[in-house]
Amino acid sequence: MFNLTLPERLDRILKSDFLWRLSRSPVAILSLLVVTLLVLGAVFAPWIAPFDPYDSASLDLMNGFTAPLTENDFTGQQFLLGTDDQGRDVLSTILYGMRISLFVGFASVLFAMVLGISLGLIAGYLGGWVDTIIMRIADVQLTFPSILVAMLIFGIAKGVMPAEYRDQMAIWVLIIAIGLSDWVQFARVVRGATLVEKNREYVMAAQLIGQPTPIIMWRHILPNVLSPVLVIATISLALAIIAEATLSFLGVGAPPTQPSLGTLIRIGQGFMFSGEWWILLFPALTLLALALSVNLLGDWLRDTLNPKLR
Amino acid sequence: MFNYILKRVAQSGLVLLVVGLVAFSMFRFVGDPIDNMLGQERTVEDVERLRTELGLDLPFIVQYGRFLGDAVQGNFGVSYRQGRPVSDIIIERAPATLELAVVSAFLAISIGIILGVFTAIRRDGWLASVIMTTSLIGVSLPTFLIGIVLIYIFSVDLGWLPSFGRGEVVQVGFWSTGFLTKSGWLALILPAITLGLYQMTLIMRLVRSEMLEVLRQDYVRFARARGLSERVVHFRHALKNTLVPVITVTGLQLGSIIAFAIITESVFQWPGLGLLFINAIQFVDIPVMAAYLMLISVMFVTINLVVDLLYVFIDPRLREGGL
């Protein structure tokens, strides 16, 4: 499967019943549509967004607190979703904020995947004390809710770093913290699959012709244990996006200089009582749409790719 | 079986030792404790004195031993930010978190079981499917958004319930309780719902699937054949047999209620341990972080241990040989 050219692979996907199943599920189509739309909006934010919210030259404090679709009393400008206290266009901050939310989400799942797959593969294939140590660590970590682990890692990293780097590095710390809090699932699944695969004939054949252990693990076993990983990754993505939003909302994530959706909601919460509802509502709705559609897509993918549940 | 219990207890002890090591390393290596305790104006003698006082000149393993010894006696050092012993702060904050956790656990369990039974019995009714769909959306919502929505509806819009704090509290010995005043109860409603909602949906779904499983069993069919009323069949025969997995999952969820309380407390500015912890992270108050970590680990490990041991007592098959 790894030696196919791109057109051959596309052909395989088109001929499988994957698309047919997709066409039969309105919920999945809708979720896919929403996710695609949001991801496109985030990727092309610099071109789509009407303003650059972090270019202080284009900001006008007089535009502050303009309600959606009304004219500002002083400048007469209009904003589709209104502006915040600084006069920033809410639509633009959302588009830019989504970039950060999605980037942290994807990057931390990728990090968790690489870490979890490697450790799971090593633990499953080598066995013995390596296996015991890795899985014990996994067990200990599994005792604690992952959001707590992420908070703790974030807190420690914050303490270790000099104060002037904290805001700059916050995004990367966030990725590592969420990634480290989520690798266990990948490791467990991959280890379980590896334990089954390593007794197959093809592995024995590879061992007999003297292939080195890393090559056997990487080239022979890995491709055969990957399919369940895909499903976990989608569900992890939804969880990672929510985790990032939660941490940023609590003030231990993306800083106000690089706000994610969670940070925007944190900022908006402050204006809830004074009547500027749009500063809170629109970022919250965006997060809601993102989390919900990724979640539904993950559920659908799990049911589709896992024939036992069909 | 005795071996099994011994093994589990030893494992739990090991986990606690490792967590203790993490907490100690945080205290020892994240930032310089001396820097954090002494201000800008200090002399070399001050530094030396404090170094000996804190035992920072001793070997690592001795320091770790001392740290564990102190922690067991409830001595977690002094908060960098508040300048008071961490243990005092924790005792002051604990009642708020515990009252919140108990009320939301009660809500989650009682409503969760009722809805679970209902959706299982009326599995094809429209109300049941509405509840199931809503619960799916509820599971994928971040907790803090639920809290904000509730505040928006009940505090900002309707003005019925307070949006922050505990209301009036009454001091009973060292325990400050909000259970004795009306404003205390009013302030508790929104946070308790926010915190309990997620666990409630989990329990509901679990009870529902277990009920559906049990209702297919022969003994239920036999009970119906005997002409027993539906109520007796559902509650005396079916519900009782779904409770074993429900109890274990609920037990394990108790720990996560405490952890998720961090989020809820932050949304509602509830003056409990979670808010303390999140503030400690924001201001890098290491002793408070370390103490919270140890405290919550003891709780998690104990809950896991108790649930595991309960399994053995509840399920006779595990008692003989098997393990």
Short mmCIF file of C-alpha atoms in Angstrom, two decimals, chain B residues 22-312:
data_model
loop_
_atom_site.label_atom_id
_atom_site.label_comp_id
_atom_site.label_asym_id
_atom_site.label_seq_id
_atom_site.Cartn_x
_atom_site.Cartn_y
_atom_site.Cartn_z
CA VAL B 22 7.44 15.36 40.58
CA ALA B 23 6.08 17.77 43.18
CA PHE B 24 9.43 17.92 44.96
CA SER B 25 11.33 18.55 41.71
CA MET B 26 8.93 21.37 40.90
CA PHE B 27 9.60 22.92 44.26
CA ARG B 28 13.34 22.38 44.07
CA PHE B 29 14.18 23.12 40.43
CA VAL B 30 11.51 25.44 39.04
CA GLY B 31 12.87 28.84 39.86
CA ASP B 32 15.16 29.31 42.85
CA PRO B 33 13.23 28.89 46.12
CA ILE B 34 15.58 31.37 47.79
CA ASP B 35 14.93 33.97 45.11
CA ASN B 36 11.25 33.47 45.60
CA MET B 37 11.31 33.84 49.36
CA LEU B 38 13.80 36.65 49.82
CA GLY B 39 13.12 39.96 48.22
CA GLN B 40 15.51 42.18 46.30
CA GLU B 41 17.35 43.43 49.40
CA ARG B 42 19.29 40.53 50.82
CA THR B 43 22.72 39.76 52.09
CA VAL B 44 24.94 36.77 51.43
CA GLU B 45 24.40 35.77 55.08
CA ASP B 46 20.62 35.77 54.59
CA VAL B 47 20.97 33.50 51.59
CA GLU B 48 23.30 31.13 53.44
CA ARG B 49 21.06 31.05 56.51
CA LEU B 50 17.96 30.29 54.47
CA ARG B 51 19.86 27.67 52.47
CA THR B 52 20.73 25.78 55.66
CA GLU B 53 17.31 26.41 57.15
CA LEU B 54 15.57 24.93 54.11
CA GLY B 55 18.15 22.15 53.93
CA LEU B 56 19.05 22.99 50.35
CA ASP B 57 22.67 22.06 51.04
CA LEU B 58 21.77 18.44 51.84
CA PRO B 59 21.94 15.56 49.32
CA PHE B 60 18.98 15.27 46.94
CA ILE B 61 17.60 12.06 48.40
CA VAL B 62 17.68 13.44 51.96
CA GLN B 63 15.86 16.57 50.79
CA TYR B 64 13.26 14.42 49.04
CA GLY B 65 12.80 12.34 52.18
CA ARG B 66 12.31 15.46 54.25
CA PHE B 67 9.86 16.87 51.72
CA LEU B 68 7.78 13.67 51.84
CA GLY B 69 7.93 13.62 55.65
CA ASP B 70 6.74 17.22 55.81
CA ALA B 71 4.00 16.57 53.24
CA VAL B 72 2.66 13.60 55.21
CA GLN B 73 2.39 15.86 58.24
CA GLY B 74 0.51 18.40 56.16
CA ASN B 75 3.37 20.87 55.88
CA PHE B 76 3.63 22.09 52.28
CA GLY B 77 5.70 25.20 52.83
CA VAL B 78 4.70 28.82 52.38
CA SER B 79 2.85 30.26 49.38
CA TYR B 80 5.10 32.61 47.38
CA ARG B 81 2.18 34.83 46.55
CA GLN B 82 0.20 35.03 49.77
CA GLY B 83 3.05 34.56 52.25
CA ARG B 84 0.95 32.16 54.34
CA PRO B 85 1.38 28.41 54.97
CA VAL B 86 -0.11 26.47 52.06
CA SER B 87 -1.86 24.08 54.43
CA ASP B 88 -3.80 26.97 55.99
CA ILE B 89 -4.92 28.20 52.59
CA ILE B 90 -5.98 24.71 51.54
CA ILE B 91 -8.01 24.12 54.70
CA GLU B 92 -9.69 27.47 54.15
CA ARG B 93 -10.55 26.70 50.51
CA ALA B 94 -11.43 23.01 50.71
CA PRO B 95 -15.02 23.32 52.05
CA ALA B 96 -16.11 25.37 49.02
CA THR B 97 -14.85 22.75 46.54
CA LEU B 98 -16.16 19.80 48.55
CA GLU B 99 -19.66 21.26 48.92
CA LEU B 100 -19.77 22.03 45.20
CA ALA B 101 -18.50 18.56 44.30
CA VAL B 102 -20.94 16.74 46.59
CA VAL B 103 -23.98 18.64 45.30
CA SER B 104 -23.05 18.18 41.64
CA ALA B 105 -22.25 14.51 42.15
CA PHE B 106 -25.65 14.08 43.78
CA LEU B 107 -27.35 15.89 40.88
CA ALA B 108 -25.41 13.91 38.30
CA ILE B 109 -26.16 10.53 39.87
CA SER B 110 -29.83 11.04 40.67
CA ILE B 111 -30.87 12.76 37.43
CA GLY B 112 -28.51 10.60 35.39
CA ILE B 113 -30.05 7.36 36.66
CA ILE B 114 -33.61 8.62 36.25
CA LEU B 115 -33.03 9.79 32.68
CA GLY B 116 -31.06 6.66 31.86
CA VAL B 117 -33.89 4.40 33.00
CA PHE B 118 -36.43 6.54 31.20
CA THR B 119 -34.61 6.55 27.87
CA ALA B 120 -34.08 2.80 28.11
CA ILE B 121 -37.72 1.96 28.84
CA ARG B 122 -39.10 4.36 26.24
CA ARG B 123 -36.32 3.83 23.79
CA ASP B 124 -38.44 4.63 20.75
CA GLY B 125 -40.40 7.53 22.23
CA TRP B 126 -39.82 11.04 20.91
CA LEU B 127 -38.88 12.44 24.32
CA ALA B 128 -36.20 9.78 24.75
CA SER B 129 -34.64 10.57 21.41
CA VAL B 130 -34.72 14.29 22.16
CA ILE B 131 -32.89 13.61 25.43
CA MET B 132 -30.32 11.39 23.69
CA THR B 133 -29.59 13.97 20.98
CA THR B 134 -29.29 16.78 23.51
CA SER B 135 -26.90 14.69 25.56
CA LEU B 136 -24.69 14.14 22.52
CA ILE B 137 -24.42 17.87 22.01
CA GLY B 138 -23.87 18.33 25.74
CA VAL B 139 -20.91 15.94 25.74
CA SER B 140 -19.13 17.81 22.98
CA LEU B 141 -19.57 21.24 24.55
CA PRO B 142 -16.69 22.63 26.57
CA THR B 143 -17.65 22.96 30.26
CA PHE B 144 -16.81 26.65 30.41
CA LEU B 145 -19.19 27.45 27.55
CA ILE B 146 -22.04 25.73 29.39
CA GLY B 147 -21.22 27.87 32.42
CA ILE B 148 -21.21 31.05 30.37
CA VAL B 149 -24.51 30.20 28.69
CA LEU B 150 -26.10 29.52 32.10
CA ILE B 151 -24.76 32.82 33.48
CA TYR B 152 -26.06 34.64 30.44
CA ILE B 153 -29.56 33.19 30.74
CA PHE B 154 -30.07 33.15 34.52
CA SER B 155 -27.94 36.05 35.74
CA VAL B 156 -27.68 38.58 32.94
CA ASP B 157 -30.97 38.06 31.18
CA LEU B 158 -33.38 36.88 33.87
CA GLY B 159 -31.44 38.15 36.90
CA TRP B 160 -32.60 35.22 39.03
CA LEU B 161 -29.33 33.77 40.24
CA PRO B 162 -25.95 35.23 41.21
CA SER B 163 -23.16 34.75 38.69
CA PHE B 164 -20.16 34.58 41.01
CA GLY B 165 -19.04 33.75 44.53
CA ARG B 166 -20.59 31.57 47.23
CA GLY B 167 -23.12 33.99 48.70
CA GLU B 168 -23.21 34.27 52.48
CA VAL B 169 -21.31 31.56 54.31
CA VAL B 170 -21.61 30.46 57.91
CA GLN B 171 -18.52 29.44 59.83
CA VAL B 172 -18.95 26.11 61.64
CA GLY B 173 -15.64 25.47 63.37
CA PHE B 174 -13.02 25.54 60.60
CA TRP B 175 -15.63 24.64 57.99
CA SER B 176 -17.29 27.48 56.13
CA THR B 177 -20.60 26.30 54.74
CA GLY B 178 -22.98 27.84 52.24
CA PHE B 179 -25.65 25.24 53.04
CA LEU B 180 -27.20 27.28 55.86
CA THR B 181 -28.12 30.48 54.05
CA LYS B 182 -30.52 31.14 51.21
CA SER B 183 -27.98 33.12 49.22
CA GLY B 184 -25.52 30.25 49.67
CA TRP B 185 -27.95 27.83 48.04
CA LEU B 186 -28.82 30.26 45.26
CA ALA B 187 -25.14 30.78 44.48
CA LEU B 188 -24.61 27.02 44.38
CA ILE B 189 -27.23 26.22 41.72
CA LEU B 190 -25.49 27.34 38.53
CA PRO B 191 -21.99 26.04 39.38
CA ALA B 192 -23.40 22.69 40.50
CA ILE B 193 -25.36 22.26 37.25
CA THR B 194 -22.35 23.26 35.15
CA LEU B 195 -20.08 20.83 36.94
CA GLY B 196 -22.59 17.97 37.09
CA LEU B 197 -23.91 18.13 33.53
CA TYR B 198 -21.09 16.23 31.86
CA GLN B 199 -21.06 13.44 34.46
CA MET B 200 -24.83 13.33 34.28
CA THR B 201 -24.82 12.62 30.56
CA LEU B 202 -22.14 9.97 31.05
CA ILE B 203 -24.12 8.22 33.80
CA MET B 204 -27.32 8.51 31.79
CA ARG B 205 -25.78 6.88 28.71
CA LEU B 206 -24.21 4.16 30.78
CA VAL B 207 -27.42 3.35 32.67
CA ARG B 208 -29.33 3.34 29.38
CA SER B 209 -27.03 0.90 27.60
CA GLU B 210 -26.77 -1.36 30.66
CA MET B 211 -30.56 -1.32 31.06
CA LEU B 212 -31.08 -2.23 27.42
CA GLU B 213 -28.63 -5.09 27.86
CA VAL B 214 -30.34 -6.37 31.01
CA LEU B 215 -33.86 -6.02 29.60
CA ARG B 216 -32.92 -8.59 26.93
CA GLN B 217 -31.95 -11.19 29.55
CA ASP B 218 -33.97 -14.32 30.15
CA TYR B 219 -34.75 -13.59 33.77
CA VAL B 220 -36.45 -10.33 32.79
CA ARG B 221 -38.52 -12.15 30.20
CA PHE B 222 -39.35 -14.73 32.86
CA ALA B 223 -40.35 -12.04 35.34
CA ARG B 224 -42.71 -10.60 32.72
CA ALA B 225 -44.07 -14.07 32.03
CA ARG B 226 -44.86 -14.42 35.71
CA GLY B 227 -47.17 -11.48 35.26
CA LEU B 228 -45.24 -9.01 37.38
CA SER B 229 -46.04 -5.39 36.72
CA GLU B 230 -43.72 -3.45 34.42
CA ARG B 231 -42.68 -1.23 37.32
CA VAL B 232 -41.46 -4.14 39.42
CA VAL B 233 -39.65 -5.65 36.42
CA HIS B 234 -37.92 -2.40 35.55
CA PHE B 235 -36.91 -1.28 38.99
CA ARG B 236 -36.56 -4.41 41.08
CA HIS B 237 -35.14 -6.77 38.47
CA ALA B 238 -33.50 -4.67 35.80
CA LEU B 239 -32.20 -1.53 37.53
CA LYS B 240 -30.58 -3.43 40.40
CA ASN B 241 -28.46 -5.45 38.01
CA THR B 242 -27.24 -2.41 36.13
CA LEU B 243 -25.87 -0.83 39.26
CA VAL B 244 -22.51 -2.61 39.54
CA PRO B 245 -20.90 -0.97 36.50
CA VAL B 246 -22.68 2.27 37.31
CA ILE B 247 -21.18 2.36 40.79
CA THR B 248 -17.65 1.76 39.54
CA VAL B 249 -17.83 4.33 36.75
CA THR B 250 -19.39 6.86 39.12
CA GLY B 251 -16.63 6.20 41.62
CA LEU B 252 -13.97 6.86 39.02
CA GLN B 253 -15.84 9.97 37.88
CA LEU B 254 -15.72 11.45 41.39
CA GLY B 255 -12.07 12.22 40.81
CA SER B 256 -12.75 14.03 37.57
CA ILE B 257 -15.48 16.09 39.24
CA ILE B 258 -12.78 17.50 41.51
CA ALA B 259 -10.52 18.14 38.50
CA PHE B 260 -13.22 19.73 36.35
CA ALA B 261 -14.13 21.87 39.33
CA ILE B 262 -11.08 23.92 38.33
CA ILE B 263 -12.93 25.09 35.21
CA THR B 264 -16.29 25.64 36.89
CA GLU B 265 -14.77 27.49 39.83
CA SER B 266 -12.91 29.74 37.45
CA VAL B 267 -16.06 30.60 35.46
CA PHE B 268 -18.07 31.38 38.60
CA GLN B 269 -15.19 32.78 40.70
CA TRP B 270 -16.04 30.11 43.26
CA PRO B 271 -13.47 30.45 46.05
CA GLY B 272 -12.37 26.81 46.16
CA LEU B 273 -9.27 24.72 45.55
CA GLY B 274 -9.60 24.80 41.76
CA LEU B 275 -9.54 28.57 41.62
CA LEU B 276 -6.58 28.47 43.99
CA PHE B 277 -4.75 26.10 41.63
CA ILE B 278 -5.44 28.08 38.48
CA ASN B 279 -4.29 31.29 40.18
CA ALA B 280 -1.18 29.46 41.37
CA ILE B 281 -0.38 28.52 37.75
CA GLN B 282 -0.94 32.07 36.54
CA PHE B 283 1.43 33.48 39.16
CA VAL B 284 3.83 30.50 39.23
CA ASP B 285 3.17 29.88 42.91
CA ILE B 286 5.05 26.57 43.06
CA PRO B 287 4.34 25.47 46.68
CA VAL B 288 0.59 25.79 46.08
CA MET B 289 0.84 23.90 42.76
CA ALA B 290 2.89 21.13 44.38
CA ALA B 291 0.53 20.81 47.33
CA TYR B 292 -2.55 20.70 45.08
CA LEU B 293 -0.90 18.05 42.92
CA MET B 294 -0.11 15.85 45.92
CA LEU B 295 -3.53 16.32 47.45
CA ILE B 296 -5.41 15.47 44.29
CA SER B 297 -3.16 12.46 43.58
CA VAL B 298 -3.86 11.00 46.99
CA MET B 299 -7.54 11.43 46.19
CA PHE B 300 -7.34 9.87 42.72
CA VAL B 301 -5.16 6.97 43.81
CA THR B 302 -7.42 6.22 46.79
CA ILE B 303 -10.54 6.31 44.62
CA ASN B 304 -8.96 3.98 42.05
CA LEU B 305 -7.81 1.61 44.76
CA VAL B 306 -11.18 1.52 46.49
CA VAL B 307 -13.01 0.93 43.19
CA ASP B 308 -10.63 -1.90 42.26
CA LEU B 309 -11.03 -3.53 45.65
CA LEU B 310 -14.81 -3.07 45.58
CA TYR B 311 -14.84 -5.01 42.32
CA VAL B 312 -13.35 -7.99 44.12
#
